[in-house]
């Protein structure tokens, strides 16, 4: 027995299916396929195409209990490495890093990184604004639970959409990147002072409305500086949360005097990045 579908209904169904297909195609165009290993997945995402400066991202998904690392991994771990040199019509790529978390590394120290999922925003400068852009990335990172497993992945994505379906996700990721700040800024969460305390110790005084969920991370002028994670001082001055770290992990021949340090202050809702030179 055959049934007759009214023409108007058939057109409506066809239109709905076409719209769904176009939406799926648009989503596919704005993100590369997930590259999966046993405990994580990674892909590229593309923002809207307008002008010579584009916004993209590297998206990670991690299985429960697993983590990956920030650009400075802490007492243990491996920082991610990215190679964009095989891209087409790309002058430069800058990786931006959302505020990280601090983890117990299981060996008496702490590592710094991300869990669950994270998007690292990318600022991409095209060589020619009127020509196609294809981003190709070689991605090397580690995922860790009790043991760390290295992962290598390759991803490729063209920037084609005038209005990308990933724009909202990329804006949300940008909001989690620590904002530039100056020492002494009158923010509710800020660094008041950084000073030497003897030949090998540095203290950092932080003003915060809530000291329960504040972390401080420090980086040297080059990646081969492996400074320890600043630790809270139990009996600091009134009105401030004091952190302290030793000047350990310097590369051979490096001197701390005048060294350019980057301090990342992470609170429960805000995060800021400060630059200072040691005296």
PDB file of C-alpha atoms in Angstrom:
ATOM      1  CA  UNK A   1       0.000   0.000   0.000  1.00  0.00           C
ATOM      2  CA  UNK A   2       1.413   3.376  -0.999  1.00  0.00           C
ATOM      3  CA  UNK A   3       0.799   6.683   0.722  1.00  0.00           C
ATOM      4  CA  UNK A   4       0.771  10.161  -0.761  1.00  0.00           C
ATOM      5  CA  UNK A   5       2.758  12.913   0.962  1.00  0.00           C
ATOM      6  CA  UNK A   6       1.414  16.433   0.363  1.00  0.00           C
ATOM      7  CA  UNK A   7       3.745  18.520  -1.763  1.00  0.00           C
ATOM      8  CA  UNK A   8       4.033  21.297   0.848  1.00  0.00           C
ATOM      9  CA  UNK A   9       5.031  18.783   3.526  1.00  0.00           C
ATOM     10  CA  UNK A  10       7.578  17.155   1.222  1.00  0.00           C
ATOM     11  CA  UNK A  11       9.123  20.539   0.451  1.00  0.00           C
ATOM     12  CA  UNK A  12       9.251  21.312   4.171  1.00  0.00           C
ATOM     13  CA  UNK A  13      11.007  18.041   4.962  1.00  0.00           C
ATOM     14  CA  UNK A  14      13.461  18.554   2.117  1.00  0.00           C
ATOM     15  CA  UNK A  15      14.199  22.105   3.273  1.00  0.00           C
ATOM     16  CA  UNK A  16      14.811  20.910   6.836  1.00  0.00           C
ATOM     17  CA  UNK A  17      17.131  18.156   5.656  1.00  0.00           C
ATOM     18  CA  UNK A  18      19.009  20.577   3.414  1.00  0.00           C
ATOM     19  CA  UNK A  19      19.411  23.073   6.262  1.00  0.00           C
ATOM     20  CA  UNK A  20      20.659  20.327   8.570  1.00  0.00           C
ATOM     21  CA  UNK A  21      23.115  19.136   5.931  1.00  0.00           C
ATOM     22  CA  UNK A  22      24.401  22.673   5.406  1.00  0.00           C
ATOM     23  CA  UNK A  23      24.801  23.187   9.153  1.00  0.00           C
ATOM     24  CA  UNK A  24      26.721  19.926   9.483  1.00  0.00           C
ATOM     25  CA  UNK A  25      28.909  20.899   6.526  1.00  0.00           C
ATOM     26  CA  UNK A  26      29.544  24.322   8.062  1.00  0.00           C
ATOM     27  CA  UNK A  27      30.543  22.743  11.363  1.00  0.00           C
ATOM     28  CA  UNK A  28      32.856  20.347   9.529  1.00  0.00           C
ATOM     29  CA  UNK A  29      34.457  23.235   7.627  1.00  0.00           C
ATOM     30  CA  UNK A  30      35.172  25.129  10.861  1.00  0.00           C
ATOM     31  CA  UNK A  31      37.006  22.291  12.621  1.00  0.00           C
ATOM     32  CA  UNK A  32      39.347  19.530  11.540  1.00  0.00           C
ATOM     33  CA  UNK A  33      38.538  15.897  12.409  1.00  0.00           C
ATOM     34  CA  UNK A  34      39.435  14.799  15.927  1.00  0.00           C
ATOM     35  CA  UNK A  35      42.808  13.048  16.105  1.00  0.00           C
ATOM     36  CA  UNK A  36      42.353  10.476  18.876  1.00  0.00           C
ATOM     37  CA  UNK A  37      44.682   8.389  20.980  1.00  0.00           C
ATOM     38  CA  UNK A  38      43.735   6.150  23.890  1.00  0.00           C
ATOM     39  CA  UNK A  39      43.175   8.955  26.414  1.00  0.00           C
ATOM     40  CA  UNK A  40      42.761  12.237  24.526  1.00  0.00           C
ATOM     41  CA  UNK A  41      41.756  13.902  21.278  1.00  0.00           C
ATOM     42  CA  UNK A  42      42.956  17.057  19.531  1.00  0.00           C
ATOM     43  CA  UNK A  43      41.807  19.137  16.561  1.00  0.00           C
ATOM     44  CA  UNK A  44      42.073  22.593  14.997  1.00  0.00           C
ATOM     45  CA  UNK A  45      39.175  25.066  14.987  1.00  0.00           C
ATOM     46  CA  UNK A  46      38.795  28.129  12.779  1.00  0.00           C
ATOM     47  CA  UNK A  47      37.163  31.460  13.506  1.00  0.00           C
ATOM     48  CA  UNK A  48      35.541  33.769  10.967  1.00  0.00           C
ATOM     49  CA  UNK A  49      37.661  34.878   8.023  1.00  0.00           C
ATOM     50  CA  UNK A  50      38.110  38.639   7.912  1.00  0.00           C
ATOM     51  CA  UNK A  51      41.301  40.554   7.137  1.00  0.00           C
ATOM     52  CA  UNK A  52      44.881  39.426   7.608  1.00  0.00           C
ATOM     53  CA  UNK A  53      44.635  38.524  11.317  1.00  0.00           C
ATOM     54  CA  UNK A  54      42.591  35.399  12.058  1.00  0.00           C
ATOM     55  CA  UNK A  55      41.515  33.678  15.248  1.00  0.00           C
ATOM     56  CA  UNK A  56      41.784  29.919  15.505  1.00  0.00           C
ATOM     57  CA  UNK A  57      42.393  27.359  18.204  1.00  0.00           C
ATOM     58  CA  UNK A  58      43.773  23.985  19.211  1.00  0.00           C
ATOM     59  CA  UNK A  59      41.082  22.013  21.061  1.00  0.00           C
ATOM     60  CA  UNK A  60      41.951  19.180  23.448  1.00  0.00           C
ATOM     61  CA  UNK A  61      39.623  16.627  25.000  1.00  0.00           C
ATOM     62  CA  UNK A  62      40.911  14.507  27.890  1.00  0.00           C
ATOM     63  CA  UNK A  63      39.450  11.410  29.484  1.00  0.00           C
ATOM     64  CA  UNK A  64      38.412  11.700  33.169  1.00  0.00           C
ATOM     65  CA  UNK A  65      41.435  11.594  35.454  1.00  0.00           C
ATOM     66  CA  UNK A  66      43.878  12.537  32.683  1.00  0.00           C
ATOM     67  CA  UNK A  67      45.600  15.881  32.206  1.00  0.00           C
ATOM     68  CA  UNK A  68      47.918  17.669  29.818  1.00  0.00           C
ATOM     69  CA  UNK A  69      50.414  20.442  30.448  1.00  0.00           C
ATOM     70  CA  UNK A  70      50.724  24.223  30.307  1.00  0.00           C
ATOM     71  CA  UNK A  71      53.625  25.936  28.513  1.00  0.00           C
ATOM     72  CA  UNK A  72      55.575  25.615  31.805  1.00  0.00           C
ATOM     73  CA  UNK A  73      54.753  22.169  33.200  1.00  0.00           C
ATOM     74  CA  UNK A  74      55.874  22.661  36.810  1.00  0.00           C
ATOM     75  CA  UNK A  75      57.897  20.148  38.821  1.00  0.00           C
ATOM     76  CA  UNK A  76      57.241  17.379  36.300  1.00  0.00           C
ATOM     77  CA  UNK A  77      55.730  16.990  32.867  1.00  0.00           C
ATOM     78  CA  UNK A  78      56.295  17.944  29.257  1.00  0.00           C
ATOM     79  CA  UNK A  79      55.094  21.218  27.694  1.00  0.00           C
ATOM     80  CA  UNK A  80      53.201  20.959  24.392  1.00  0.00           C
ATOM     81  CA  UNK A  81      55.097  21.774  21.199  1.00  0.00           C
ATOM     82  CA  UNK A  82      53.544  23.033  17.973  1.00  0.00           C
ATOM     83  CA  UNK A  83      54.980  23.364  14.470  1.00  0.00           C
ATOM     84  CA  UNK A  84      52.989  25.420  11.939  1.00  0.00           C
ATOM     85  CA  UNK A  85      55.773  25.727   9.357  1.00  0.00           C
ATOM     86  CA  UNK A  86      53.946  23.687   6.684  1.00  0.00           C
ATOM     87  CA  UNK A  87      50.948  26.039   6.608  1.00  0.00           C
ATOM     88  CA  UNK A  88      49.907  27.932   3.457  1.00  0.00           C
ATOM     89  CA  UNK A  89      49.794  31.746   3.410  1.00  0.00           C
ATOM     90  CA  UNK A  90      50.635  32.027   7.122  1.00  0.00           C
ATOM     91  CA  UNK A  91      53.162  34.603   8.296  1.00  0.00           C
ATOM     92  CA  UNK A  92      53.034  33.911  12.040  1.00  0.00           C
ATOM     93  CA  UNK A  93      51.067  31.976  14.666  1.00  0.00           C
ATOM     94  CA  UNK A  94      50.902  32.993  18.324  1.00  0.00           C
ATOM     95  CA  UNK A  95      49.603  30.456  20.844  1.00  0.00           C
ATOM     96  CA  UNK A  96      47.617  31.948  23.724  1.00  0.00           C
ATOM     97  CA  UNK A  97      47.322  29.976  26.954  1.00  0.00           C
ATOM     98  CA  UNK A  98      44.211  29.864  29.157  1.00  0.00           C
ATOM     99  CA  UNK A  99      44.802  30.085  32.903  1.00  0.00           C
ATOM    100  CA  UNK A 100      46.064  26.677  34.067  1.00  0.00           C
ATOM    101  CA  UNK A 101      45.427  24.533  37.145  1.00  0.00           C
ATOM    102  CA  UNK A 102      47.923  23.162  39.686  1.00  0.00           C
ATOM    103  CA  UNK A 103      47.978  19.379  40.239  1.00  0.00           C
ATOM    104  CA  UNK A 104      49.682  17.090  42.718  1.00  0.00           C
ATOM    105  CA  UNK A 105      52.148  15.159  40.548  1.00  0.00           C
ATOM    106  CA  UNK A 106      52.228  12.098  42.817  1.00  0.00           C
ATOM    107  CA  UNK A 107      55.955  12.517  43.528  1.00  0.00           C
ATOM    108  CA  UNK A 108      55.823  15.210  46.200  1.00  0.00           C
ATOM    109  CA  UNK A 109      55.640  18.114  43.756  1.00  0.00           C
ATOM    110  CA  UNK A 110      53.117  19.830  41.527  1.00  0.00           C
ATOM    111  CA  UNK A 111      52.512  20.048  37.800  1.00  0.00           C
ATOM    112  CA  UNK A 112      50.666  22.765  35.888  1.00  0.00           C
ATOM    113  CA  UNK A 113      48.130  22.140  33.154  1.00  0.00           C
ATOM    114  CA  UNK A 114      44.583  21.308  32.128  1.00  0.00           C
ATOM    115  CA  UNK A 115      42.009  18.572  32.544  1.00  0.00           C
ATOM    116  CA  UNK A 116      38.690  17.643  30.845  1.00  0.00           C
ATOM    117  CA  UNK A 117      38.876  19.973  27.843  1.00  0.00           C
ATOM    118  CA  UNK A 118      40.624  23.160  26.816  1.00  0.00           C
ATOM    119  CA  UNK A 119      40.985  25.344  23.712  1.00  0.00           C
ATOM    120  CA  UNK A 120      44.272  27.181  23.177  1.00  0.00           C
ATOM    121  CA  UNK A 121      43.432  30.262  21.066  1.00  0.00           C
ATOM    122  CA  UNK A 122      45.677  31.002  18.092  1.00  0.00           C
ATOM    123  CA  UNK A 123      46.396  34.419  16.613  1.00  0.00           C
ATOM    124  CA  UNK A 124      47.186  33.770  12.954  1.00  0.00           C
ATOM    125  CA  UNK A 125      48.669  36.412  10.664  1.00  0.00           C
ATOM    126  CA  UNK A 126      48.169  35.756   6.964  1.00  0.00           C
ATOM    127  CA  UNK A 127      50.837  36.725   4.462  1.00  0.00           C
ATOM    128  CA  UNK A 128      48.152  37.972   2.043  1.00  0.00           C
ATOM    129  CA  UNK A 129      44.678  38.853   3.334  1.00  0.00           C
ATOM    130  CA  UNK A 130      43.007  38.161  -0.044  1.00  0.00           C
ATOM    131  CA  UNK A 131      44.374  34.620  -0.490  1.00  0.00           C
ATOM    132  CA  UNK A 132      43.316  31.284   1.030  1.00  0.00           C
ATOM    133  CA  UNK A 133      44.776  30.324   4.418  1.00  0.00           C
ATOM    134  CA  UNK A 134      45.418  26.699   5.372  1.00  0.00           C
ATOM    135  CA  UNK A 135      46.787  25.984   8.814  1.00  0.00           C
ATOM    136  CA  UNK A 136      48.799  22.780   9.226  1.00  0.00           C
ATOM    137  CA  UNK A 137      49.960  21.808  12.703  1.00  0.00           C
ATOM    138  CA  UNK A 138      52.307  19.159  14.021  1.00  0.00           C
ATOM    139  CA  UNK A 139      51.222  18.771  17.649  1.00  0.00           C
ATOM    140  CA  UNK A 140      53.340  17.043  20.299  1.00  0.00           C
ATOM    141  CA  UNK A 141      52.003  16.822  23.835  1.00  0.00           C
ATOM    142  CA  UNK A 142      51.761  14.464  26.802  1.00  0.00           C
ATOM    143  CA  UNK A 143      48.743  13.110  28.661  1.00  0.00           C
ATOM    144  CA  UNK A 144      49.166  11.895  32.210  1.00  0.00           C
ATOM    145  CA  UNK A 145      47.267  10.036  34.874  1.00  0.00           C
ATOM    146  CA  UNK A 146      49.806   8.218  37.049  1.00  0.00           C
ATOM    147  CA  UNK A 147      52.184   7.807  34.106  1.00  0.00           C
ATOM    148  CA  UNK A 148      52.747  10.163  31.177  1.00  0.00           C
ATOM    149  CA  UNK A 149      52.174   9.102  27.580  1.00  0.00           C
ATOM    150  CA  UNK A 150      53.579  11.154  24.663  1.00  0.00           C
ATOM    151  CA  UNK A 151      51.182  11.925  21.814  1.00  0.00           C
ATOM    152  CA  UNK A 152      51.949  13.077  18.270  1.00  0.00           C
ATOM    153  CA  UNK A 153      49.205  14.376  16.005  1.00  0.00           C
ATOM    154  CA  UNK A 154      48.892  16.222  12.690  1.00  0.00           C
ATOM    155  CA  UNK A 155      45.956  18.437  11.759  1.00  0.00           C
ATOM    156  CA  UNK A 156      45.024  20.609   8.790  1.00  0.00           C
ATOM    157  CA  UNK A 157      42.267  23.204   8.431  1.00  0.00           C
ATOM    158  CA  UNK A 158      41.348  25.896   5.927  1.00  0.00           C
ATOM    159  CA  UNK A 159      39.950  29.260   7.062  1.00  0.00           C
ATOM    160  CA  UNK A 160      36.955  29.737   4.784  1.00  0.00           C
ATOM    161  CA  UNK A 161      33.899  30.823   6.779  1.00  0.00           C
ATOM    162  CA  UNK A 162      32.681  34.407   6.762  1.00  0.00           C
ATOM    163  CA  UNK A 163      30.744  33.531   9.948  1.00  0.00           C
ATOM    164  CA  UNK A 164      32.287  30.550  11.729  1.00  0.00           C
ATOM    165  CA  UNK A 165      30.275  28.242  13.979  1.00  0.00           C
ATOM    166  CA  UNK A 166      33.320  28.191  16.311  1.00  0.00           C
ATOM    167  CA  UNK A 167      33.374  31.949  17.024  1.00  0.00           C
ATOM    168  CA  UNK A 168      31.538  31.667  20.365  1.00  0.00           C
ATOM    169  CA  UNK A 169      33.808  28.848  21.570  1.00  0.00           C
ATOM    170  CA  UNK A 170      36.910  30.807  20.601  1.00  0.00           C
ATOM    171  CA  UNK A 171      35.670  33.964  22.338  1.00  0.00           C
ATOM    172  CA  UNK A 172      34.999  31.917  25.479  1.00  0.00           C
ATOM    173  CA  UNK A 173      38.518  30.490  25.314  1.00  0.00           C
ATOM    174  CA  UNK A 174      39.983  33.989  24.898  1.00  0.00           C
ATOM    175  CA  UNK A 175      38.173  35.093  28.054  1.00  0.00           C
ATOM    176  CA  UNK A 176      40.123  32.498  30.052  1.00  0.00           C
ATOM    177  CA  UNK A 177      43.546  33.768  28.899  1.00  0.00           C
ATOM    178  CA  UNK A 178      45.210  35.837  31.678  1.00  0.00           C
ATOM    179  CA  UNK A 179      44.998  39.570  31.033  1.00  0.00           C
ATOM    180  CA  UNK A 180      48.138  41.755  31.005  1.00  0.00           C
ATOM    181  CA  UNK A 181      48.574  43.758  34.214  1.00  0.00           C
ATOM    182  CA  UNK A 182      51.147  45.851  36.047  1.00  0.00           C
ATOM    183  CA  UNK A 183      52.456  45.285  39.542  1.00  0.00           C
ATOM    184  CA  UNK A 184      50.529  47.529  41.901  1.00  0.00           C
ATOM    185  CA  UNK A 185      47.418  47.811  39.705  1.00  0.00           C
ATOM    186  CA  UNK A 186      44.325  48.542  41.836  1.00  0.00           C
ATOM    187  CA  UNK A 187      42.481  45.343  40.877  1.00  0.00           C
ATOM    188  CA  UNK A 188      40.816  43.229  43.571  1.00  0.00           C
ATOM    189  CA  UNK A 189      43.288  40.489  42.559  1.00  0.00           C
ATOM    190  CA  UNK A 190      46.763  41.862  41.946  1.00  0.00           C
ATOM    191  CA  UNK A 191      50.456  41.644  42.775  1.00  0.00           C
ATOM    192  CA  UNK A 192      51.499  44.399  45.140  1.00  0.00           C
ATOM    193  CA  UNK A 193      55.247  43.778  45.250  1.00  0.00           C
ATOM    194  CA  UNK A 194      58.057  41.468  44.084  1.00  0.00           C
ATOM    195  CA  UNK A 195      61.386  41.575  45.920  1.00  0.00           C
ATOM    196  CA  UNK A 196      64.509  39.577  46.701  1.00  0.00           C
ATOM    197  CA  UNK A 197      64.791  38.052  50.161  1.00  0.00           C
ATOM    198  CA  UNK A 198      68.428  37.092  50.477  1.00  0.00           C
ATOM    199  CA  UNK A 199      70.642  35.757  47.678  1.00  0.00           C
ATOM    200  CA  UNK A 200      68.378  32.894  46.529  1.00  0.00           C
ATOM    201  CA  UNK A 201      64.830  33.720  47.596  1.00  0.00           C
ATOM    202  CA  UNK A 202      62.091  35.855  46.009  1.00  0.00           C
ATOM    203  CA  UNK A 203      58.868  36.896  47.739  1.00  0.00           C
ATOM    204  CA  UNK A 204      55.714  38.044  45.974  1.00  0.00           C
ATOM    205  CA  UNK A 205      52.941  39.862  47.838  1.00  0.00           C
ATOM    206  CA  UNK A 206      49.447  39.335  46.413  1.00  0.00           C
ATOM    207  CA  UNK A 207      46.242  41.178  47.222  1.00  0.00           C
ATOM    208  CA  UNK A 208      43.176  38.972  46.861  1.00  0.00           C
ATOM    209  CA  UNK A 209      39.574  38.941  48.101  1.00  0.00           C
ATOM    210  CA  UNK A 210      39.761  35.130  48.509  1.00  0.00           C
ATOM    211  CA  UNK A 211      43.042  33.366  49.211  1.00  0.00           C
ATOM    212  CA  UNK A 212      41.560  29.857  49.126  1.00  0.00           C
ATOM    213  CA  UNK A 213      41.775  29.427  45.353  1.00  0.00           C
ATOM    214  CA  UNK A 214      44.725  31.564  44.275  1.00  0.00           C
ATOM    215  CA  UNK A 215      47.780  30.154  42.506  1.00  0.00           C
ATOM    216  CA  UNK A 216      50.937  31.904  41.350  1.00  0.00           C
ATOM    217  CA  UNK A 217      53.276  30.641  38.621  1.00  0.00           C
ATOM    218  CA  UNK A 218      56.627  32.084  37.565  1.00  0.00           C
ATOM    219  CA  UNK A 219      58.635  31.771  34.351  1.00  0.00           C
ATOM    220  CA  UNK A 220      62.111  32.968  33.473  1.00  0.00           C
ATOM    221  CA  UNK A 221      63.202  34.918  30.406  1.00  0.00           C
ATOM    222  CA  UNK A 222      63.714  31.739  28.323  1.00  0.00           C
ATOM    223  CA  UNK A 223      62.088  28.266  28.414  1.00  0.00           C
ATOM    224  CA  UNK A 224      65.276  26.659  29.798  1.00  0.00           C
ATOM    225  CA  UNK A 225      64.715  28.444  33.108  1.00  0.00           C
ATOM    226  CA  UNK A 226      63.012  25.852  35.344  1.00  0.00           C
ATOM    227  CA  UNK A 227      61.968  27.972  38.324  1.00  0.00           C
ATOM    228  CA  UNK A 228      59.958  26.243  41.077  1.00  0.00           C
ATOM    229  CA  UNK A 229      56.273  26.923  41.643  1.00  0.00           C
ATOM    230  CA  UNK A 230      55.875  29.711  44.254  1.00  0.00           C
ATOM    231  CA  UNK A 231      54.488  28.412  47.541  1.00  0.00           C
ATOM    232  CA  UNK A 232      52.231  30.339  49.952  1.00  0.00           C
ATOM    233  CA  UNK A 233      53.989  31.619  53.094  1.00  0.00           C
ATOM    234  CA  UNK A 234      52.063  30.633  56.214  1.00  0.00           C
ATOM    235  CA  UNK A 235      52.703  33.772  58.264  1.00  0.00           C
ATOM    236  CA  UNK A 236      52.915  36.628  55.795  1.00  0.00           C
ATOM    237  CA  UNK A 237      52.308  40.310  56.461  1.00  0.00           C
ATOM    238  CA  UNK A 238      48.752  41.417  57.289  1.00  0.00           C
ATOM    239  CA  UNK A 239      46.499  42.228  54.346  1.00  0.00           C
ATOM    240  CA  UNK A 240      48.446  40.278  51.724  1.00  0.00           C
ATOM    241  CA  UNK A 241      48.943  36.687  50.634  1.00  0.00           C
ATOM    242  CA  UNK A 242      52.674  36.128  50.382  1.00  0.00           C
ATOM    243  CA  UNK A 243      54.297  33.612  48.029  1.00  0.00           C
ATOM    244  CA  UNK A 244      57.935  32.586  47.994  1.00  0.00           C
ATOM    245  CA  UNK A 245      60.224  30.712  45.606  1.00  0.00           C
ATOM    246  CA  UNK A 246      63.931  29.969  45.345  1.00  0.00           C
ATOM    247  CA  UNK A 247      66.081  30.938  42.399  1.00  0.00           C
ATOM    248  CA  UNK A 248      66.725  27.332  41.417  1.00  0.00           C
ATOM    249  CA  UNK A 249      66.659  25.761  37.986  1.00  0.00           C
ATOM    250  CA  UNK A 250      68.567  28.519  36.187  1.00  0.00           C
ATOM    251  CA  UNK A 251      70.471  27.486  33.051  1.00  0.00           C
ATOM    252  CA  UNK A 252      74.271  27.255  33.356  1.00  0.00           C
ATOM    253  CA  UNK A 253      75.893  30.676  33.524  1.00  0.00           C
ATOM    254  CA  UNK A 254      72.613  32.576  33.977  1.00  0.00           C
ATOM    255  CA  UNK A 255      72.414  35.217  36.695  1.00  0.00           C
ATOM    256  CA  UNK A 256      69.148  36.306  38.352  1.00  0.00           C
ATOM    257  CA  UNK A 257      70.076  39.992  38.581  1.00  0.00           C
ATOM    258  CA  UNK A 258      68.043  41.902  36.020  1.00  0.00           C
ATOM    259  CA  UNK A 259      66.292  38.757  34.745  1.00  0.00           C
ATOM    260  CA  UNK A 260      62.895  39.309  33.130  1.00  0.00           C
ATOM    261  CA  UNK A 261      60.284  37.224  34.948  1.00  0.00           C
ATOM    262  CA  UNK A 262      56.698  36.511  33.936  1.00  0.00           C
ATOM    263  CA  UNK A 263      54.278  35.987  36.830  1.00  0.00           C
ATOM    264  CA  UNK A 264      50.853  34.440  36.207  1.00  0.00           C
ATOM    265  CA  UNK A 265      48.337  35.025  38.998  1.00  0.00           C
ATOM    266  CA  UNK A 266      45.247  32.802  38.817  1.00  0.00           C
ATOM    267  CA  UNK A 267      42.172  33.369  40.970  1.00  0.00           C
ATOM    268  CA  UNK A 268      38.797  31.604  40.967  1.00  0.00           C
ATOM    269  CA  UNK A 269      37.343  34.027  38.383  1.00  0.00           C
ATOM    270  CA  UNK A 270      40.171  36.229  37.065  1.00  0.00           C
ATOM    271  CA  UNK A 271      43.751  35.687  35.969  1.00  0.00           C
ATOM    272  CA  UNK A 272      46.491  38.201  35.196  1.00  0.00           C
ATOM    273  CA  UNK A 273      50.012  38.185  33.761  1.00  0.00           C
ATOM    274  CA  UNK A 274      52.736  40.472  35.121  1.00  0.00           C
ATOM    275  CA  UNK A 275      56.232  41.176  33.828  1.00  0.00           C
ATOM    276  CA  UNK A 276      59.019  42.326  36.127  1.00  0.00           C
ATOM    277  CA  UNK A 277      62.804  42.469  36.276  1.00  0.00           C
ATOM    278  CA  UNK A 278      64.593  41.130  39.322  1.00  0.00           C
ATOM    279  CA  UNK A 279      66.797  43.582  41.171  1.00  0.00           C
TER     280      UNK A 279
END
